[in-house]
Coordinates of C-alpha atoms and ligand atoms in Angstrom, one line a residue:
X1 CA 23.9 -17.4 -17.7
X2 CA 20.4 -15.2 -18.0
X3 CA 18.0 -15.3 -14.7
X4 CA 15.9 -17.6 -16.9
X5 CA 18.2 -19.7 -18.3
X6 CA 16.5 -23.1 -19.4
X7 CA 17.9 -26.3 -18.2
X8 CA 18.8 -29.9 -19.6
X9 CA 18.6 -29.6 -23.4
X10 CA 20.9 -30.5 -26.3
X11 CA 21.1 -27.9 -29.0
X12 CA 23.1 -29.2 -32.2
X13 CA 24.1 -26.1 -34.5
X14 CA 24.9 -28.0 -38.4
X15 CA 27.9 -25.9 -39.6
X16 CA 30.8 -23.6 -37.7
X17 CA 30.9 -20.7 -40.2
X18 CA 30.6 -17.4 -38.8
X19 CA 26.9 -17.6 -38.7
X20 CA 26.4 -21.0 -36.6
X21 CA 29.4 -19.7 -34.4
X22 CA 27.5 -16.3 -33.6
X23 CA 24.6 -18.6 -33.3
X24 CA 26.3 -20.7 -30.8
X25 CA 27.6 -17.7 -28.6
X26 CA 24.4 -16.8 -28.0
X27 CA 23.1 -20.0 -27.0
X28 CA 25.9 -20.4 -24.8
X29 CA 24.5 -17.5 -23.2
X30 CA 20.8 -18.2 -22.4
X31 CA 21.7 -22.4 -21.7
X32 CA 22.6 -23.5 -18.4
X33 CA 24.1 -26.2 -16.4
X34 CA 23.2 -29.8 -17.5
X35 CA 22.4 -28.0 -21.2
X36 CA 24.7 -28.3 -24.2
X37 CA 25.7 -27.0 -27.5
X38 CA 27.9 -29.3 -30.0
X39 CA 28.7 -27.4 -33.7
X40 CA 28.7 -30.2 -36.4
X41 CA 31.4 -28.9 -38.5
X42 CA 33.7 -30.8 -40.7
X43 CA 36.3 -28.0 -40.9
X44 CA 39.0 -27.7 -37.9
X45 CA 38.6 -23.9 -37.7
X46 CA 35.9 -22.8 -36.1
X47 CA 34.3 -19.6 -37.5
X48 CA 36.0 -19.7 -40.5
X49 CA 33.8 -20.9 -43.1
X50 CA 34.2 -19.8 -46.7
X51 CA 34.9 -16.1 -46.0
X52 CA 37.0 -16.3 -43.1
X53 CA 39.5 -19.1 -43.9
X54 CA 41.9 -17.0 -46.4
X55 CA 45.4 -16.8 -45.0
X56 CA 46.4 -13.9 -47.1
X57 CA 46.8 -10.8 -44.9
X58 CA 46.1 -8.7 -48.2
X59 CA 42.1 -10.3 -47.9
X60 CA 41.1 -7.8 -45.8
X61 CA 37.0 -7.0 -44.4
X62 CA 34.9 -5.3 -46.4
X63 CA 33.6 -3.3 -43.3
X64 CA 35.7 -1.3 -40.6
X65 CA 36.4 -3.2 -37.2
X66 CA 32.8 -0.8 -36.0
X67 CA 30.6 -2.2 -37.6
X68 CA 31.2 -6.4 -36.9
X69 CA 31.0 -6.6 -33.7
X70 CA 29.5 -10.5 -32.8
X71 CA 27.1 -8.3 -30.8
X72 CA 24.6 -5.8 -32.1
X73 CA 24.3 -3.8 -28.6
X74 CA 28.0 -3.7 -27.7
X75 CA 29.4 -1.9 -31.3
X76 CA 32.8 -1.3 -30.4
X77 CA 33.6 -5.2 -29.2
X78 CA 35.5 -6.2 -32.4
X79 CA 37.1 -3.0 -32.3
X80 CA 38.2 -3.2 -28.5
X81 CA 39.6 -6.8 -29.3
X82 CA 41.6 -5.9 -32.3
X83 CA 42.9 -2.9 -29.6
X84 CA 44.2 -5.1 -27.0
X85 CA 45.7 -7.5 -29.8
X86 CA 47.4 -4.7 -31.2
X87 CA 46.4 -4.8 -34.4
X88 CA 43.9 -1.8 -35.2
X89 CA 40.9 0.1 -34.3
X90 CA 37.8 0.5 -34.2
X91 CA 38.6 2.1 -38.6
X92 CA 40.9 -0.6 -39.4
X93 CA 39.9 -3.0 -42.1
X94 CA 41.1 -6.0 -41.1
X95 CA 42.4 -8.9 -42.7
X96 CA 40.1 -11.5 -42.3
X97 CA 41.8 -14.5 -40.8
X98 CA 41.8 -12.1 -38.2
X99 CA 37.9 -12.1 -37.7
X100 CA 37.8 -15.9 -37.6
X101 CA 40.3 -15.3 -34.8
X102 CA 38.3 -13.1 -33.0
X103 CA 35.2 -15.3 -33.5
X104 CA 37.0 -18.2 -31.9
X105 CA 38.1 -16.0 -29.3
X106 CA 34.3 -15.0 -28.3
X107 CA 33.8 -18.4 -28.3
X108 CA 36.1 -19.4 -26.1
X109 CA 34.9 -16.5 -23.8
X110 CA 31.3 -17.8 -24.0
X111 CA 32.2 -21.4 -23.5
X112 CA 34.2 -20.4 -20.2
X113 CA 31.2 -17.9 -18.8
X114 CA 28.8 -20.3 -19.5
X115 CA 27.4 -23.4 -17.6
X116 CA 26.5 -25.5 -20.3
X117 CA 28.7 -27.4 -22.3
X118 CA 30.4 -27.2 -25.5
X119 CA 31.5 -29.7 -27.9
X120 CA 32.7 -29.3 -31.9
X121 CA 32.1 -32.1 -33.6
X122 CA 34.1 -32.5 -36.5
X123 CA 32.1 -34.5 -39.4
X124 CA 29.9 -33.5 -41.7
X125 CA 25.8 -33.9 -41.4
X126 CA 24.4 -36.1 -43.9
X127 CA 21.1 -36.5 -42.9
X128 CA 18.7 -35.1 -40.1
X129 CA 15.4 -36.5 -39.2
X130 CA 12.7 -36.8 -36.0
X131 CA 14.4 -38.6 -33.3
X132 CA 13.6 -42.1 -32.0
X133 CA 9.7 -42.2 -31.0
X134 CA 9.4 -38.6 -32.8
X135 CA 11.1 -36.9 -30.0
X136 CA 13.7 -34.6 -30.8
X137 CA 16.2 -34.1 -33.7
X138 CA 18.6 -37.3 -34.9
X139 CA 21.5 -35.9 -37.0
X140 CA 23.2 -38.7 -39.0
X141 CA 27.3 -38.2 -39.2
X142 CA 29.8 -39.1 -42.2
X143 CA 31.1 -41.6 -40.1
X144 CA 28.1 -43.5 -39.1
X145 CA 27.5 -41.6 -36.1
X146 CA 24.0 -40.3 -34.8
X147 CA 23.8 -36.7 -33.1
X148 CA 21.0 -36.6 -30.8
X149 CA 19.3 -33.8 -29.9
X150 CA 16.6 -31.7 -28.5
X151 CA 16.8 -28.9 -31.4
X152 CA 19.0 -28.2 -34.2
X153 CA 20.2 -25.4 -36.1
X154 CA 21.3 -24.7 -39.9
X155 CA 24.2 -22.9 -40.5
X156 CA 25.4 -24.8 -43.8
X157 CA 25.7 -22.0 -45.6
X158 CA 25.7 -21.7 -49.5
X159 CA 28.5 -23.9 -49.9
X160 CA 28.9 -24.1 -54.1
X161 CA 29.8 -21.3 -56.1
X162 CA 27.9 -20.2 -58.9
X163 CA 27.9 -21.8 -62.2
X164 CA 28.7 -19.6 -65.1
X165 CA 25.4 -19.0 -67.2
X166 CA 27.5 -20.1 -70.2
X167 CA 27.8 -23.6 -72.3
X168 CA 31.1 -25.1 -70.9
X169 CA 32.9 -27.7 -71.1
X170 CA 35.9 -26.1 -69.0
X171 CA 34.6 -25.1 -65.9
X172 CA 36.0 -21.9 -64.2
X173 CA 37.9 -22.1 -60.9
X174 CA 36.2 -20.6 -58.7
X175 CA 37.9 -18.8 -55.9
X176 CA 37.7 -19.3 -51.7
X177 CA 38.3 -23.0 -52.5
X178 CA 41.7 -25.7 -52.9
X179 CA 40.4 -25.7 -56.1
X180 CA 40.8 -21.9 -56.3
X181 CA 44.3 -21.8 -54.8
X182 CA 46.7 -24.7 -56.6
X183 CA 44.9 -23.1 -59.8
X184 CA 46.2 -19.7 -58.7
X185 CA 50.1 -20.7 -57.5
X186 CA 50.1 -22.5 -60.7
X187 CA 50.1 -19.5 -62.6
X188 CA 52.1 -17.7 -61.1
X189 CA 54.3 -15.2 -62.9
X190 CA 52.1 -15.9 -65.7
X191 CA 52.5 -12.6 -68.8
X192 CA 49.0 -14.9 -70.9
X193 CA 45.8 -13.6 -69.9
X194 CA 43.8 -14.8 -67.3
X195 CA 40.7 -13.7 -66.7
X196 CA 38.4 -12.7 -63.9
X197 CA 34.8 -12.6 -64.4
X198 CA 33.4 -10.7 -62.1
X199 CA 34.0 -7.2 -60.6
X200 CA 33.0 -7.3 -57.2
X201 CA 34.6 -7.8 -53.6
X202 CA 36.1 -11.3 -54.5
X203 CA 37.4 -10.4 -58.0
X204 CA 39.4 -7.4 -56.8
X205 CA 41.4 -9.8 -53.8
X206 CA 41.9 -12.5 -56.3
X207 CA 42.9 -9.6 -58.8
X208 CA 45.2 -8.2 -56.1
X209 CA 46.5 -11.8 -55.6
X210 CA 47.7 -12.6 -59.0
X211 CA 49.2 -9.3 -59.6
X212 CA 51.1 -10.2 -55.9
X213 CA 52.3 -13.4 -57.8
X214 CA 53.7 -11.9 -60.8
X215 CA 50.4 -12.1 -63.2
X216 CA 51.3 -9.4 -65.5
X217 CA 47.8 -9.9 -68.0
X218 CA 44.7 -9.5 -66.2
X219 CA 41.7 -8.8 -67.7
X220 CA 38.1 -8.2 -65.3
X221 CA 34.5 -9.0 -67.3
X222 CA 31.4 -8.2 -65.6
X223 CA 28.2 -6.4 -67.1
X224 CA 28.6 -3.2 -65.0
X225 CA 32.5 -3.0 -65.6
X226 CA 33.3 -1.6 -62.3
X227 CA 34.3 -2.4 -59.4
X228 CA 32.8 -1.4 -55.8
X229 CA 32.8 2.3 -54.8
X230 CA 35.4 2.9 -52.0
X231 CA 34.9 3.9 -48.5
X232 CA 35.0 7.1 -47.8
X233 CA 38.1 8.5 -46.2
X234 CA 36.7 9.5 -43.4
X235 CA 34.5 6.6 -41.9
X236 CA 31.6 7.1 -39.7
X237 CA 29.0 4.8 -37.4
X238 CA 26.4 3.7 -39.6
X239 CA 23.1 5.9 -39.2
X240 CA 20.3 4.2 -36.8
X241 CA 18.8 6.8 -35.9
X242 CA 15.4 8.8 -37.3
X243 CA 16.0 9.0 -40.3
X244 CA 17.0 5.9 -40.9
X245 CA 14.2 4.7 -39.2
X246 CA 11.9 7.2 -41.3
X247 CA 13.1 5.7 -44.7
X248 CA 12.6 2.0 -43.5
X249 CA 8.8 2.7 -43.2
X250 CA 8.3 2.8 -46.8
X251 CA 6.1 0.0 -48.2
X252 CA 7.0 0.9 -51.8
X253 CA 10.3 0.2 -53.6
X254 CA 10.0 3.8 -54.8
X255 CA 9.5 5.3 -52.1
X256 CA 12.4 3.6 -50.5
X257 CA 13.9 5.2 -53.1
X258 CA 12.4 8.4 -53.1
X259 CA 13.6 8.9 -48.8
X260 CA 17.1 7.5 -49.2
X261 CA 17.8 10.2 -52.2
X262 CA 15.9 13.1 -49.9
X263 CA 18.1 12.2 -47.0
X264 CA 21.1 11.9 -48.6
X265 CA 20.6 15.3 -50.5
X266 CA 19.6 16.4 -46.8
X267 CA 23.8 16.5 -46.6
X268 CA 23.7 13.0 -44.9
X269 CA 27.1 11.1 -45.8
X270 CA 25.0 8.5 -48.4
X271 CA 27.4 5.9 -46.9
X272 CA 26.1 6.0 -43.2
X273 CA 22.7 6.0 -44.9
X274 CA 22.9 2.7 -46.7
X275 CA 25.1 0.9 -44.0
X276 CA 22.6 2.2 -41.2
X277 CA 19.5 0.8 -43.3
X278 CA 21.2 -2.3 -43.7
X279 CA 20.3 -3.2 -40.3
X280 CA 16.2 -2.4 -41.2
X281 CA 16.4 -4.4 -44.1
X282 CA 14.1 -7.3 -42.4
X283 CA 11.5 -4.3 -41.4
X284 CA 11.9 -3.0 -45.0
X285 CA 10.9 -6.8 -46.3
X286 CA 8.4 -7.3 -44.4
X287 CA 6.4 -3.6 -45.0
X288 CA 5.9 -4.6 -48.2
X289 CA 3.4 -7.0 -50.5
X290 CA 4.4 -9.4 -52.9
X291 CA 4.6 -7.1 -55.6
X292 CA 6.9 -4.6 -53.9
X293 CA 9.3 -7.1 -52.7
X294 CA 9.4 -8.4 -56.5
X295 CA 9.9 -4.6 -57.7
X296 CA 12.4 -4.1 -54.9
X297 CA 14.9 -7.1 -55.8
X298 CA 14.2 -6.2 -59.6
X299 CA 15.1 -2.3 -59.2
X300 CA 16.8 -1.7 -56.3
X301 CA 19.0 -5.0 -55.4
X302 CA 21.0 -4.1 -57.9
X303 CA 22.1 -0.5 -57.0
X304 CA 21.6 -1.6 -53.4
X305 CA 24.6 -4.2 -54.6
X306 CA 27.0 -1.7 -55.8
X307 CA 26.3 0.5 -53.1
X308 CA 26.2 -1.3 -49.6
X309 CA 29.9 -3.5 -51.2
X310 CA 32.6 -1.2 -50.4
X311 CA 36.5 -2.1 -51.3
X312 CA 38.6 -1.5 -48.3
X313 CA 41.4 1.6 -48.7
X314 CA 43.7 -1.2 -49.3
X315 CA 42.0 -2.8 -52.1
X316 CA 40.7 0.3 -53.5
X317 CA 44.3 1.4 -54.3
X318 CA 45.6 -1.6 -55.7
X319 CA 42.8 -1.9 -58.5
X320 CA 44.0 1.7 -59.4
X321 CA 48.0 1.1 -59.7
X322 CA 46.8 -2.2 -61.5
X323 CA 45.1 -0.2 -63.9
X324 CA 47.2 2.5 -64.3
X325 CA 50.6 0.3 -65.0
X326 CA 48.7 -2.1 -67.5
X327 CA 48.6 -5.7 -65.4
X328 CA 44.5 -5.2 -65.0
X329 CA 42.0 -4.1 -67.9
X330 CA 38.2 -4.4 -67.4
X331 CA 36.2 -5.2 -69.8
X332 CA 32.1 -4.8 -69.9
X333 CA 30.2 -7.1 -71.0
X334 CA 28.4 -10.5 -70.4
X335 CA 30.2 -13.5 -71.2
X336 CA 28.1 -15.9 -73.4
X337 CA 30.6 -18.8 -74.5
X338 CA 33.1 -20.4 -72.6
X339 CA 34.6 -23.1 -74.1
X340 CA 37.8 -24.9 -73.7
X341 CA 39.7 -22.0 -72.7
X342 CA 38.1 -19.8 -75.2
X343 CA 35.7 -16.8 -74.0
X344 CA 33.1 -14.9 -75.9
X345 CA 32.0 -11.9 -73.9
X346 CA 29.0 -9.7 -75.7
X347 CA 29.9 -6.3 -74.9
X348 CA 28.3 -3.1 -76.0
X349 CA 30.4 -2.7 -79.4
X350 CA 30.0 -6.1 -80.3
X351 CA 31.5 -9.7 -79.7
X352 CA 35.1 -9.8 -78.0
X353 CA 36.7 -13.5 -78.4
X354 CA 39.7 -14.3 -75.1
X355 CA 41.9 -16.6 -74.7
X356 CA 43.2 -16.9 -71.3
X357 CA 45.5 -19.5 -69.7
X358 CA 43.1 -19.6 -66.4
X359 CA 39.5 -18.4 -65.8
X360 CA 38.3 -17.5 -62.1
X361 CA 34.6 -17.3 -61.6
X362 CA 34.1 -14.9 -59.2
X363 CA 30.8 -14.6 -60.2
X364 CA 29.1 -15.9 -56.6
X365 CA 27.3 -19.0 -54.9
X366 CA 24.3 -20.9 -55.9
X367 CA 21.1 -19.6 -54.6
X368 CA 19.8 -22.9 -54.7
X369 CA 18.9 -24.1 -51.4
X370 CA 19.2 -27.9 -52.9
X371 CA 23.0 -27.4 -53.2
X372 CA 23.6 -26.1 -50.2
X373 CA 25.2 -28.1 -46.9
X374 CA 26.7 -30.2 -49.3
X375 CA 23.5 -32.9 -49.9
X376 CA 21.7 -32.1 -46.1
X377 CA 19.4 -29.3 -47.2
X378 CA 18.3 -31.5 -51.0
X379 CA 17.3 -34.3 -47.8
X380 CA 15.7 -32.4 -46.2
X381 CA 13.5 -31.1 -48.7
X382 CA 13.2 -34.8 -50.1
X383 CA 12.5 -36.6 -46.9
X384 CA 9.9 -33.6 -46.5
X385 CA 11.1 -31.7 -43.7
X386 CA 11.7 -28.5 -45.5
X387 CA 10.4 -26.9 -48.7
X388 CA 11.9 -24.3 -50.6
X389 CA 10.7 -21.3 -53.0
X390 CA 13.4 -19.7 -55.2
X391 CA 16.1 -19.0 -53.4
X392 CA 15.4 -19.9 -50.2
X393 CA 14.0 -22.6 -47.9
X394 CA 10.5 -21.3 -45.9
X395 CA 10.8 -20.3 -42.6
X396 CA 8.6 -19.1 -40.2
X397 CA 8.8 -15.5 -38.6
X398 CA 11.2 -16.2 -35.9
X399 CA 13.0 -18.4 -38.0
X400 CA 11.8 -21.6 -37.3
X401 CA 11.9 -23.9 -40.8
X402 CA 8.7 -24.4 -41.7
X403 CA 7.7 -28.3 -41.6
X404 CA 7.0 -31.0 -39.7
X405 CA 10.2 -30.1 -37.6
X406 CA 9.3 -26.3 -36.8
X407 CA 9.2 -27.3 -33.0
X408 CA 12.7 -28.6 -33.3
X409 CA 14.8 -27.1 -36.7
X410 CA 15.7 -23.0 -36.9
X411 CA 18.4 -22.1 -40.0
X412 CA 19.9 -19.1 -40.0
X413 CA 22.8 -17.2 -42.2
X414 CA 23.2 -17.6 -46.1
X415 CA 21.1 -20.6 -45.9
X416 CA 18.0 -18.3 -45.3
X417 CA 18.6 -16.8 -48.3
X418 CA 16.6 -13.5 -49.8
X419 CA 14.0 -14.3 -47.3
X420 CA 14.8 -11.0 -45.5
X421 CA 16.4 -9.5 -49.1
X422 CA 19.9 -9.6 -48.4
X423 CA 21.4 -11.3 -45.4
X424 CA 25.3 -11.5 -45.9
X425 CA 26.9 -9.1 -43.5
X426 CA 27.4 -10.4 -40.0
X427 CA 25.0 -7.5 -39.0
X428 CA 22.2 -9.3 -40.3
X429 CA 23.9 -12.6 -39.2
X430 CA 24.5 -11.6 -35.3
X431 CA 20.8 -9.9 -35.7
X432 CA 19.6 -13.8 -36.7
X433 CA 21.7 -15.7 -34.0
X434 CA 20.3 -13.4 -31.5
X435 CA 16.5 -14.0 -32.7
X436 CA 17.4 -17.6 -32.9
X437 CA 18.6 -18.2 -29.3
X438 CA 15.9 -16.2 -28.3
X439 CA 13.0 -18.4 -29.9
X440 CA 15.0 -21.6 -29.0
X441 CA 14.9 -21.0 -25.3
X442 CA 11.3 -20.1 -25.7
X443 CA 10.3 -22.8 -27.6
X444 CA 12.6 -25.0 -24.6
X445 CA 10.0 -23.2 -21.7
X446 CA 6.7 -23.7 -23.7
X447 CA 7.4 -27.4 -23.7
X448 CA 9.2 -27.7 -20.4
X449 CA 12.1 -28.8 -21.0
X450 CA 14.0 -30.9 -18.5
Ligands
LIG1 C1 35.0 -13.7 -49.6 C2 34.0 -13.2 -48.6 C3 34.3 -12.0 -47.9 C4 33.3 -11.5 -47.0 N1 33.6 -10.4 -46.2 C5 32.7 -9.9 -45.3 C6 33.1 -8.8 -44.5 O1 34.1 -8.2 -44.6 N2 32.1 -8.4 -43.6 C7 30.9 -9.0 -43.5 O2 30.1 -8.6 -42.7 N3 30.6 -10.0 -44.3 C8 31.5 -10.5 -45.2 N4 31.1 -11.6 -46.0 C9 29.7 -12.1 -45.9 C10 29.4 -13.0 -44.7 O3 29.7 -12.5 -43.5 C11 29.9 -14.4 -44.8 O4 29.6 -15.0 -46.0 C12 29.5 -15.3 -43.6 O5 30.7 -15.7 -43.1 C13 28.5 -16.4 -44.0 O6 28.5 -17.3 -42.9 P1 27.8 -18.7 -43.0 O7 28.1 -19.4 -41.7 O8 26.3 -18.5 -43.2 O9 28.3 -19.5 -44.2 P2 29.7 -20.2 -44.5 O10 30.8 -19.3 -44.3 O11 29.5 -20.8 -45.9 O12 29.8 -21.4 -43.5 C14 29.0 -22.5 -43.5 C15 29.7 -23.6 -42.8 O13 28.8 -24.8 -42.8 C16 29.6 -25.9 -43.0 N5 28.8 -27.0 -43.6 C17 28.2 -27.0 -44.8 N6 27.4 -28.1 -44.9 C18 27.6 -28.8 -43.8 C19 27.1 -30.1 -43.3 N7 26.3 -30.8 -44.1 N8 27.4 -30.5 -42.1 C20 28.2 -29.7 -41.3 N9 28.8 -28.5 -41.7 C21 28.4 -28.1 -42.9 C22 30.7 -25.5 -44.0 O14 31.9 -26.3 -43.8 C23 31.0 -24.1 -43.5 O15 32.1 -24.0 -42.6 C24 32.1 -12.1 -46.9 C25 31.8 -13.2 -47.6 C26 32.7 -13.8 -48.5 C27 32.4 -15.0 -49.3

């Protein structure tokens, strides 16, 4: 517990994926005796949410054990756990049940070093509203129940994949779901074509999947037609320091442009470049007017994409022997008819018609904040708590949402959206829990708590 830890409030945290469980660590560690955190989270795995839930030891992170640490100013933590499990270092990509391990783990520590108490509860919020009288936060339960509470947090989220921009009357499977998975062991051993669409992070484990399970006809669509760049071989920390710094000042997208190109010609290792800037990316945002901030997501989100996604070693090499034996072609282009089964995708030498057994939409989540924590956020917004603008619901600067409930409701994690331009990684997520539990034990002084 901090020297000026508050005392007596209730802090409900809606959803246990890794971003309300780095949210929670952190409140665990500025709460005190008589103070507690409950995590409304209908899944039994804490920390696991959609990325972290995969049993396959072949789904491996994205980003070596360095750089995902729960905590920003201790780098090597992850590392030093997966050390004393015996099961890498701080280069190893690991697979990434084992990261939902290690978030439960730093739970468990926080719970234990911490006065206040900890609860999961394991339902689903349906509806949240002002408490009786106006006071606080009531948090309506699946089963009937009422959560009461002095403040809440969102964590829900995207929580539904993204349609394919295509008339359908058969809808993809989409991967990371049951859905996903009974579709997948049902074709096993399959020779027919199945398609992927999609060539990013997800599309190459599910493409490494199949293969696994005897798919011997895969064929990857996506407009770009290739998948992620790899690591390099030898990794390094990201680069924070000053030029880094130097690049984040820009307040144009091409200028931001302009510095990352001069440093990385500068013989920087563009990889440290773009992983160290990812941790500015809020400062870039914010530097820049309307206008930029449309140019930058226009222009540079999609390069920024390609780039900052990395296939791990692992994955890297089983694209290429999937290529190179036959089992996996890619083919560019957009799909623009998926119909029972049948596929049109418009590629660059004309119309190509597919007729695959099984289609996996790896294409990505909704951005709409309406679908997201599975009917809360579309109430909240309805009931006038919330408002949203494109793809996000408004928040305040210290991530407050912005409302009627602003005293009382904070959302951090996918939920918030391209509010700070891209907020995926658990570096930006740890960053948000951290600025979170900050503002909430502010906000619990100002008002003097009990
Ligand atoms: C396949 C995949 C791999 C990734 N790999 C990496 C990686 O290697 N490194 C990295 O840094 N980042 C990675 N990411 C990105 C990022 O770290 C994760 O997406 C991150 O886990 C998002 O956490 P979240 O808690 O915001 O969302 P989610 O994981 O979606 O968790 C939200 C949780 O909220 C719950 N919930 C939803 N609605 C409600 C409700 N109404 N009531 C109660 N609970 C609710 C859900 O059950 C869920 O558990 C990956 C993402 C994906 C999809």
């Amino acid at each position: 517990m901090t020297a000026d830890a508050v005392e007596g409030v209730a802090v409900a945290v809606v959803g246990g994926g890794a971003a309300g469980i780095l949210a929670a660590i952190r409140l665990l560690d500025v709460l005190g005796a008589a103070d507690r955190v409950e995590v409304v989270e209908p899944q039994g795995l804490l920390g696991a949410g959609i990325a972290f839930a995969t049993d396959d030891p072949h789904h491996l992170l994205n980003i070596p054990a360095m750089m995902m640490s729960a905590y920003e100013d201790q780098p090597e933590h992850f590392a030093s756990y997966l050390s004393q499990q015996g099961k890498g270092t701080a280069t190893t990509f690991a697979p990434r049940f084992v990261y939902g391990e290690y978030l439960r783990a730093t739970l468990a520590r926080a719970v234990q070093s911490s006065a206040a108490a900890f609860t999961h509860r394991q339902q689903t919020a349906v509806r949240l509203q002002p408490g009786t009288g106006g006071d606080g936060v009531a948090i309506e339960l699946d089963n009937g129940e009422t959560v009461s509470t002095d403040f809440a947090v969102l964590a829900v989220g995207w929580g539904s994949p993204n349609p394919v921009r295509a008339p359908s009357r058969q809808v993809a499977i989409k991967p990371w779901s049951r859905e996903g998975d009974l579709a997948i062991s049902r074709y096993a051993g399959a020779s027919q074509p199945i398609v992927v669409i999609g060539t990013g992070l997800s599309a190459a484990d599910i493409v490494g999947t199949l293969a696994r399970q005897g798919c011997t006809s895969i064929v990857a669509v996506s407009p770009s037609g290739t998948f992620p760049a790899a690591h390099p071989a030898s990794l390094q920390w990201p680069d924070t320091g000053p030029t880094v710094a130097r690049i984040a000042e820009a307040s144009r997208a091409s200028d931001l442009i302009h510095r990352t190109r001069a440093a990385c010609a500068g013989g920087e290792q563009w990889q440290r470049v773009i992983d160290g800037l990812r941790g500015y990316l809020p400062a870039v945002w914010n530097n820049m007017s309307e206008v930029e901030r449309a140019r930058l997501v226009r222009h540079v989100l999609p390069v920024w994409e390609k780039l900052r996604h990395r296939m791990p070693p692992h994955t890297t090499r089983t694209i290429a022997e999937l290529q190179a034996n036959d089992t996996l072609s890619i083919l560019r282009g957009r799909v623009t008819e998926h119909d029972a089964g049948r596929l049109v995708v418009e590629t660059p030498s004309g119309p190509k018609t597919l007729n695959p057994v099984l289609t996996i939409d790896c294409t990505g989540w909704s951005r709409d904040p309406r679908r997201m924590g599975r009917g809360l956020i579309s109430q909240l917004i309805d009931d006038g708590f919330a408002t949203a603008h494109g793809p996000a619901i408004d928040l305040t600067a210290d991530g407050r949402v912005a409302g009627p409930l602003h005293t009382r409701l904070w959302a951090t994690g996918l939920l918030i959206g391209d509010q700070v331009w891209e907020n995926s990684g658990v570096a930006l997520l740890r960053r948000q829990a951290a600025r979170v539990a900050d503002s909430l034990r502010e906000a619990a002084h100002a008002e003097g708590a009990r």
